[in-house]
PDB file of C-alpha atoms in Angstrom:
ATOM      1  CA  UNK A   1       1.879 -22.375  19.548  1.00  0.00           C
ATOM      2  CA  UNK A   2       1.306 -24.507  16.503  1.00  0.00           C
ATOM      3  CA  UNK A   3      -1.523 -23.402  14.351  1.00  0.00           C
ATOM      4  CA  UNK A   4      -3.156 -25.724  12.000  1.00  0.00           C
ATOM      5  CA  UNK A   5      -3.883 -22.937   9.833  1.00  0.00           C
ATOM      6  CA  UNK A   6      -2.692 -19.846   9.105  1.00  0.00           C
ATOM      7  CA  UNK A   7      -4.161 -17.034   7.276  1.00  0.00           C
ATOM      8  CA  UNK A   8      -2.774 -13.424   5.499  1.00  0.00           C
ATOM      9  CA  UNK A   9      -4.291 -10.769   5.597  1.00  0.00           C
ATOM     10  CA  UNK A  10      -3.796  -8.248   3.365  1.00  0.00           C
ATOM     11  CA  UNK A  11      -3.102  -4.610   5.102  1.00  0.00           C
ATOM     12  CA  UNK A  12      -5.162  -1.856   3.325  1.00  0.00           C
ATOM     13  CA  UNK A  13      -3.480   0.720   4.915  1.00  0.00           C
ATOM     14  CA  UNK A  14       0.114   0.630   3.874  1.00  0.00           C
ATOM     15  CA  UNK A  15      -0.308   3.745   0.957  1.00  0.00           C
ATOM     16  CA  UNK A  16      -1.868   5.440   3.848  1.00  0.00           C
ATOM     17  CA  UNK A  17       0.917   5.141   6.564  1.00  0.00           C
ATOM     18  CA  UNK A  18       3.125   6.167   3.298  1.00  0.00           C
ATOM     19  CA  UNK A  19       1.489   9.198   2.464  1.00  0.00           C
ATOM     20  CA  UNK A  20       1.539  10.478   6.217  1.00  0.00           C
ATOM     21  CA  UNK A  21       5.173   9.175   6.669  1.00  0.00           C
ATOM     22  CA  UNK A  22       5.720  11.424   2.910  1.00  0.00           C
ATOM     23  CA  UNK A  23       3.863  14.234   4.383  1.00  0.00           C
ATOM     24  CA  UNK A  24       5.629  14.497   7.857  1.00  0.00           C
ATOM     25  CA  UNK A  25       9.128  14.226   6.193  1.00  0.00           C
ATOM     26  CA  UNK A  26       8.295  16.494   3.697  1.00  0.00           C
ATOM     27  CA  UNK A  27       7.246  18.906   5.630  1.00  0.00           C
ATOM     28  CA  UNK A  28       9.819  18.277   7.825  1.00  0.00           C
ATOM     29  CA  UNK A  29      12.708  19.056   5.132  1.00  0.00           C
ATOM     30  CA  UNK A  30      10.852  22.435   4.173  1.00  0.00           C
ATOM     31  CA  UNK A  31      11.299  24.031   7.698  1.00  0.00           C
ATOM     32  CA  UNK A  32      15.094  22.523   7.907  1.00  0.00           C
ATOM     33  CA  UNK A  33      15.828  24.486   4.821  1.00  0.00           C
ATOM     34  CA  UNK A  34      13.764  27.490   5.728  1.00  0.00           C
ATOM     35  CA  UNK A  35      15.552  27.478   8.911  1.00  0.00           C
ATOM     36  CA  UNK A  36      18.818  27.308   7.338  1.00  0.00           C
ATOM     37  CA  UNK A  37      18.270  30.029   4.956  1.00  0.00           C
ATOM     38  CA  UNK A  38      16.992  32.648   7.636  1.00  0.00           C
ATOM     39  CA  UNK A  39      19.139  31.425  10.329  1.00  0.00           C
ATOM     40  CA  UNK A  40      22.589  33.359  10.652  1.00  0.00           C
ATOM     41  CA  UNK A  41      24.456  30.423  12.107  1.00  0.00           C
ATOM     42  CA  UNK A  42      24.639  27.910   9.025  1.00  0.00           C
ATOM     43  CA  UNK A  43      24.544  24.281  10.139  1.00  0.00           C
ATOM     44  CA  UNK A  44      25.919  21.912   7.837  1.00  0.00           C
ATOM     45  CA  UNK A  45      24.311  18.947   9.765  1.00  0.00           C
ATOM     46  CA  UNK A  46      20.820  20.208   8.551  1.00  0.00           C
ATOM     47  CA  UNK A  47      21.776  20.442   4.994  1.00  0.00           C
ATOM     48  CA  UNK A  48      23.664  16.990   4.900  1.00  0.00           C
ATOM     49  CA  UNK A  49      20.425  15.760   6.828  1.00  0.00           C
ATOM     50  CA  UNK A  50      18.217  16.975   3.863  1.00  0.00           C
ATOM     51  CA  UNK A  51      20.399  15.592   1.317  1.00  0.00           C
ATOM     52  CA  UNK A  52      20.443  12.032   3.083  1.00  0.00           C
ATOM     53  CA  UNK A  53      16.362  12.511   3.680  1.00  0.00           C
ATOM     54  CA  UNK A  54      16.012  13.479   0.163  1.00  0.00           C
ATOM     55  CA  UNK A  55      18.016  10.945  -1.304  1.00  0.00           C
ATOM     56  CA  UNK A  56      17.034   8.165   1.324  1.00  0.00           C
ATOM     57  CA  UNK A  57      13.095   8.941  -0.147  1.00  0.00           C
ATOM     58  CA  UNK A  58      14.087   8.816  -4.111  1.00  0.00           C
ATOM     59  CA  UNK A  59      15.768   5.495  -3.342  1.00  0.00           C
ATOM     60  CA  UNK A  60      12.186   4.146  -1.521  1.00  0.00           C
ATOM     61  CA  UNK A  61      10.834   5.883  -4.980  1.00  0.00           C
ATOM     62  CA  UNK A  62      12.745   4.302  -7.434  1.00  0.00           C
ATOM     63  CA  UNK A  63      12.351   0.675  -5.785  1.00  0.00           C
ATOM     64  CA  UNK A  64       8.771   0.903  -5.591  1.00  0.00           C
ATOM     65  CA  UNK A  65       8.351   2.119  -9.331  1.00  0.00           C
ATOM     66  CA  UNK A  66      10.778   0.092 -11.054  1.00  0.00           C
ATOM     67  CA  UNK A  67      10.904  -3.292  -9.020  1.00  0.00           C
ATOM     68  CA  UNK A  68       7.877  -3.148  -7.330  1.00  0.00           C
ATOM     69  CA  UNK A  69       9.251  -3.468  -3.883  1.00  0.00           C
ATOM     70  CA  UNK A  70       7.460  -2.683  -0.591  1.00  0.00           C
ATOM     71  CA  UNK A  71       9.309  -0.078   0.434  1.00  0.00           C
ATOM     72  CA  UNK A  72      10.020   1.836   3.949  1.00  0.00           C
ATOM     73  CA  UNK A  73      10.691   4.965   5.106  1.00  0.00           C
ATOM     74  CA  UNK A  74      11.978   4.579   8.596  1.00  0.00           C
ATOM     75  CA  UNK A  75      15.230   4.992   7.814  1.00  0.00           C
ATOM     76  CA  UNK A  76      14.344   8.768   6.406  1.00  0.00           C
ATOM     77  CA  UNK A  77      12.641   9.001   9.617  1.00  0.00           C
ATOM     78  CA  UNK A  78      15.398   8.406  11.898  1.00  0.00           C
ATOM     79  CA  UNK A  79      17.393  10.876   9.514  1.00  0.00           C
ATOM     80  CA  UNK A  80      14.679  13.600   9.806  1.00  0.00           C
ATOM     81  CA  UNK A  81      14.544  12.979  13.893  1.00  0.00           C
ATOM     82  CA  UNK A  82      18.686  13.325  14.241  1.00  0.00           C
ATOM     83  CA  UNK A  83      18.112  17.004  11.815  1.00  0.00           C
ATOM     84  CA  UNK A  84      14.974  17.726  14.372  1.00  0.00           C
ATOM     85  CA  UNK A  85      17.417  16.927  17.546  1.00  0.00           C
ATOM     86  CA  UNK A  86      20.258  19.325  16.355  1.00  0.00           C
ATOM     87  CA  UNK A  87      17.157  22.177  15.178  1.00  0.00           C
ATOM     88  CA  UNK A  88      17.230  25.439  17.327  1.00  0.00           C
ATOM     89  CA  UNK A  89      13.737  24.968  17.954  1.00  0.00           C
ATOM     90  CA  UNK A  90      11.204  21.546  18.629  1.00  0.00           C
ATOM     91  CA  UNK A  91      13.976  19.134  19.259  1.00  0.00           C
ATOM     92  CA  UNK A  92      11.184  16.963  20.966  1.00  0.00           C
ATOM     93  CA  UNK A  93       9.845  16.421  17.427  1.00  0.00           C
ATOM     94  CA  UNK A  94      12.844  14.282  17.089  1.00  0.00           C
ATOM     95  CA  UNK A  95      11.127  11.603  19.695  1.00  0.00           C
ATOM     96  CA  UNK A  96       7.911  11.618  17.725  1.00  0.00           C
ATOM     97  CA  UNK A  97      10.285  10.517  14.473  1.00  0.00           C
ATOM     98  CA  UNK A  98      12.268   7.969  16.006  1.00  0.00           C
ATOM     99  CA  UNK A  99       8.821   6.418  17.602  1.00  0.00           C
ATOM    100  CA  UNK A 100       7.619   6.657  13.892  1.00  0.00           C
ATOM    101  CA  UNK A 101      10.358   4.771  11.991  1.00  0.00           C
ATOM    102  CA  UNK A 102      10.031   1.955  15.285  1.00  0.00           C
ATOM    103  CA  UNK A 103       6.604   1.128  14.395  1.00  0.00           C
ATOM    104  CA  UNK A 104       6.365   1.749  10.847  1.00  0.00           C
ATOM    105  CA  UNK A 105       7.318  -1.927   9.985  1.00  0.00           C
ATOM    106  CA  UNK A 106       4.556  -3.202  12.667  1.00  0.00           C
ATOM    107  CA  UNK A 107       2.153  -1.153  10.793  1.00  0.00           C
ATOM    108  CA  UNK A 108       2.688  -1.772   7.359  1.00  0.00           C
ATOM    109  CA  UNK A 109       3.011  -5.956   7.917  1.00  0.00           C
ATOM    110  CA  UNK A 110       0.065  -8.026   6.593  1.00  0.00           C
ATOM    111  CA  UNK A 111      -2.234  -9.025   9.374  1.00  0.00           C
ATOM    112  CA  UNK A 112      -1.898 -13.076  10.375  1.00  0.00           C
ATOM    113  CA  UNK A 113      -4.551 -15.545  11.797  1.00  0.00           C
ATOM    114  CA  UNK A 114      -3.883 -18.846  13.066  1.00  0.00           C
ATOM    115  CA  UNK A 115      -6.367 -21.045  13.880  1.00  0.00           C
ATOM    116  CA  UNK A 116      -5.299 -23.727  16.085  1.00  0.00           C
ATOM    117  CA  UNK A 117      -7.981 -26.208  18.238  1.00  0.00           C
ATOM    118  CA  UNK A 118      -8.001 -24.004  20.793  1.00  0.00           C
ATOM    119  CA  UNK A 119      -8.065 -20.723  19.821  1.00  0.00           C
ATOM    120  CA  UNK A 120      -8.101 -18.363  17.164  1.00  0.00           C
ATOM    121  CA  UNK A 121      -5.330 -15.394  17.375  1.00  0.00           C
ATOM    122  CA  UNK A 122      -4.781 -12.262  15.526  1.00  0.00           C
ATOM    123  CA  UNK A 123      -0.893 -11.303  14.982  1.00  0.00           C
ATOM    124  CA  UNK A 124      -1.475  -7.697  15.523  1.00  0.00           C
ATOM    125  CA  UNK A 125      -0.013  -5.520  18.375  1.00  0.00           C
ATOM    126  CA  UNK A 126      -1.849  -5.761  20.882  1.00  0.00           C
ATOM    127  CA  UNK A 127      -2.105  -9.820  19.931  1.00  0.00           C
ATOM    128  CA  UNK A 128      -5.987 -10.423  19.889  1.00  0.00           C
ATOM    129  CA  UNK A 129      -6.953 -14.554  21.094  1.00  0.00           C
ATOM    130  CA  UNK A 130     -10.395 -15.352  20.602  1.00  0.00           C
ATOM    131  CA  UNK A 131     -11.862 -18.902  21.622  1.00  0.00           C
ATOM    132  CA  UNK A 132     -14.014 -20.851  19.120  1.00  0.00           C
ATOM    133  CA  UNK A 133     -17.256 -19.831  21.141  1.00  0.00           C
ATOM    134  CA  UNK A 134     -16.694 -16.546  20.560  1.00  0.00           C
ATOM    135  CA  UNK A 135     -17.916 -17.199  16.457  1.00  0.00           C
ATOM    136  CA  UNK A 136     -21.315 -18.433  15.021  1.00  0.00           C
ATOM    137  CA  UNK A 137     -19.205 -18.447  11.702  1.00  0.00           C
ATOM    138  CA  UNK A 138     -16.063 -18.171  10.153  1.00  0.00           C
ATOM    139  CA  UNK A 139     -15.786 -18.791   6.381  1.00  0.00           C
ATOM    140  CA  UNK A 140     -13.185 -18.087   3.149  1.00  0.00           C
ATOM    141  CA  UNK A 141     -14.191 -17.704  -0.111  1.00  0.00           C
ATOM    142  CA  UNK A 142     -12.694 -16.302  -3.070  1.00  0.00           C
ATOM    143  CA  UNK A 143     -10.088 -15.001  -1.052  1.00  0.00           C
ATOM    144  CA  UNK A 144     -12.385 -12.938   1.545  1.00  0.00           C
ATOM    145  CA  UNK A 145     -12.261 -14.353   4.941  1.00  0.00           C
ATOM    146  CA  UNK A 146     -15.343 -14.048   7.052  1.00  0.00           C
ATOM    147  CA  UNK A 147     -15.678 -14.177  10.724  1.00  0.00           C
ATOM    148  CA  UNK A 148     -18.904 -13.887  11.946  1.00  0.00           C
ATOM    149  CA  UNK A 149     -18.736 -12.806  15.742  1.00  0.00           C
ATOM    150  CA  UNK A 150     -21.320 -14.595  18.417  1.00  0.00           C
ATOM    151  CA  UNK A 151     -22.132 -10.704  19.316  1.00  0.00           C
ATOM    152  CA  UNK A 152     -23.271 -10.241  15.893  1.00  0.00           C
ATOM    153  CA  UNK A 153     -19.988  -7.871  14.673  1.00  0.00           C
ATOM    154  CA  UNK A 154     -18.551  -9.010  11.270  1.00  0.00           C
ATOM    155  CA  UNK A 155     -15.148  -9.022  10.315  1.00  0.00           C
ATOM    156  CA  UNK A 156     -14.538  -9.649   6.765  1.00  0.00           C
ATOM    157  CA  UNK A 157     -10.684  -8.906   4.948  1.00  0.00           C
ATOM    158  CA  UNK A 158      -9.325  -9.759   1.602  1.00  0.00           C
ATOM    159  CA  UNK A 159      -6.779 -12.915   1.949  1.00  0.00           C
ATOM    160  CA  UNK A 160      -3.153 -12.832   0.030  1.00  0.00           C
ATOM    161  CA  UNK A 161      -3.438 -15.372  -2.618  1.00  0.00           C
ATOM    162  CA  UNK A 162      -0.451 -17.481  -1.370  1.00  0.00           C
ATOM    163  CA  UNK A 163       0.578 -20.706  -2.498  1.00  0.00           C
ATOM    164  CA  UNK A 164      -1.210 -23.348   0.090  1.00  0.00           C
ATOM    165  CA  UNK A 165      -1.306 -26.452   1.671  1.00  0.00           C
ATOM    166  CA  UNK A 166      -4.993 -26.656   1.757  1.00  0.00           C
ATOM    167  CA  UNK A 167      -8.178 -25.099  -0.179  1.00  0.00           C
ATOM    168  CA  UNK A 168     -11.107 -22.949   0.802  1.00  0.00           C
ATOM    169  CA  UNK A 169     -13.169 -26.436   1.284  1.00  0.00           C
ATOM    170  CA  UNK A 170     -10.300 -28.425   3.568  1.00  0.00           C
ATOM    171  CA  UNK A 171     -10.356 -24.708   5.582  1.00  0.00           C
ATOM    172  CA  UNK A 172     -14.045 -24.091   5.826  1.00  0.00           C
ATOM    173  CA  UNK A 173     -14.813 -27.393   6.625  1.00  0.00           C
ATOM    174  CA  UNK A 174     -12.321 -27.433   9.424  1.00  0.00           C
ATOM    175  CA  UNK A 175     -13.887 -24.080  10.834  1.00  0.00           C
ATOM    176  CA  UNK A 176     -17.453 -25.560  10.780  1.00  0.00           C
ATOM    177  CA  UNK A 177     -15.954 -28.814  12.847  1.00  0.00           C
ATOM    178  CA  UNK A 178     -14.507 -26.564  15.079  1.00  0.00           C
ATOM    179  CA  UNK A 179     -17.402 -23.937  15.715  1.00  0.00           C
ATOM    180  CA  UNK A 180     -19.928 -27.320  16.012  1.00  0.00           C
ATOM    181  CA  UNK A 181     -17.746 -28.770  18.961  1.00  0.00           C
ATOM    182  CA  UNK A 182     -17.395 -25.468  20.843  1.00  0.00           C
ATOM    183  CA  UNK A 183     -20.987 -25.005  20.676  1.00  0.00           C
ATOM    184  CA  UNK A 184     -21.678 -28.887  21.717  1.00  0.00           C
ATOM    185  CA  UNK A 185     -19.218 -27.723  24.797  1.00  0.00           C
ATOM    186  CA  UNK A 186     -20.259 -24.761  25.535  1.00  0.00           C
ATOM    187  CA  UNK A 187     -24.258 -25.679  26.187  1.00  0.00           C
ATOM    188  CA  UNK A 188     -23.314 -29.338  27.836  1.00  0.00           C
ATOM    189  CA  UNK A 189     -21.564 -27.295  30.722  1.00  0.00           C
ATOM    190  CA  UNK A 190     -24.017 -27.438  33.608  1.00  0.00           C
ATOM    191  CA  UNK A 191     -25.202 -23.903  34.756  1.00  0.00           C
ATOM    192  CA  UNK A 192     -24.043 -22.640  38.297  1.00  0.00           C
ATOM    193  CA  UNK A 193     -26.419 -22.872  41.248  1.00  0.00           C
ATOM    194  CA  UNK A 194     -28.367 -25.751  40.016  1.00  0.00           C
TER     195      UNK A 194
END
């Protein structure tokens, strides 16, 4: 679908999804090492695992402090599931890691709207499609986007300042043209049984 506009989001929750992806594998690393220490069979995978975990997570560290990079730990998640799979005990645990590290990058992405003349979608998973009737307003402003739902929710997130084809009048004005017509549309259709 071609959208005549597309908005970015930006996604508030990515230091979030870090912290809990930080806290799993950390905690993770603490019983591999515990386990190896009381455990009379030594397994070497477990301590190579740790090492690549470890050093996998100072690499994400180092990027993010020094070059500012978005970073991502699924990798160290698919490490810490293969340790969990060859653990003694809780090898399902290694199922909730891989499933982790698949959606981590779905998580973490900036949320996209396009607005197109038919519809307005939401890039998220599931992918939300709203039609034009469905908002008595939609407006952007110093980078905050406003939609103002015909069931009186709001939804109102920051935008990422991107370089753009348009400005916040070319936009707004396009969304009022829009919302006008559906609502010129949607009271001309003739009600049923008459």
């Amino acid at each position: 679908m071609v959208y005549e506009y597309v908005v970015t989001l930006r996604n508030s929750n990515r230091k979030l999804i870090d912290r809990f992806s930080l806290l799993l594998i950390g905690t993770s690393v603490i019983l591999f090492l515990a386990e190896y220490l009381q455990s009379a069979e030594k397994r070497w995978v477990q301590i190579l695992g740790v090492g690549l975990i470890i050093g996998l997570v100072a690499l994400n560290f180092y990027l993010s402090r020094k070059h500012g990079k978005d970073v991502y730990y699924n990798y160290a998640l698919y490490f810490t599931a293969l340790v969990w799979a060859t653990m003694p005990q809780y090898q399902w645990l290694s199922i909730f890691f891989v499933i982790m590290g698949l959606i981590e990058r779905q998580a973490k992405k900036n949320l996209e709207i396009g607005f197109s003349s038919h519809s307005i979608v939401f890039n998220s998973f599931p992918r939300k499609i709203y039609r034009w009737k469905d908002f008595s307003n939609i407006i952007l402003r110093d980078n905050l986007l406003t939609l103002d739902f015909s069931n009186n929710k709001i939804f109102q997130r920051e935008t990422i300042d991107e370089e753009s084809d348009c400005d916040e009048n070319e936009f707004n004005d396009y969304c009022r043209e829009k919302l006008e017509l559906s609502r010129v549309n949607h009271s001309a259709r003739p009600l049923v049984g008459s």
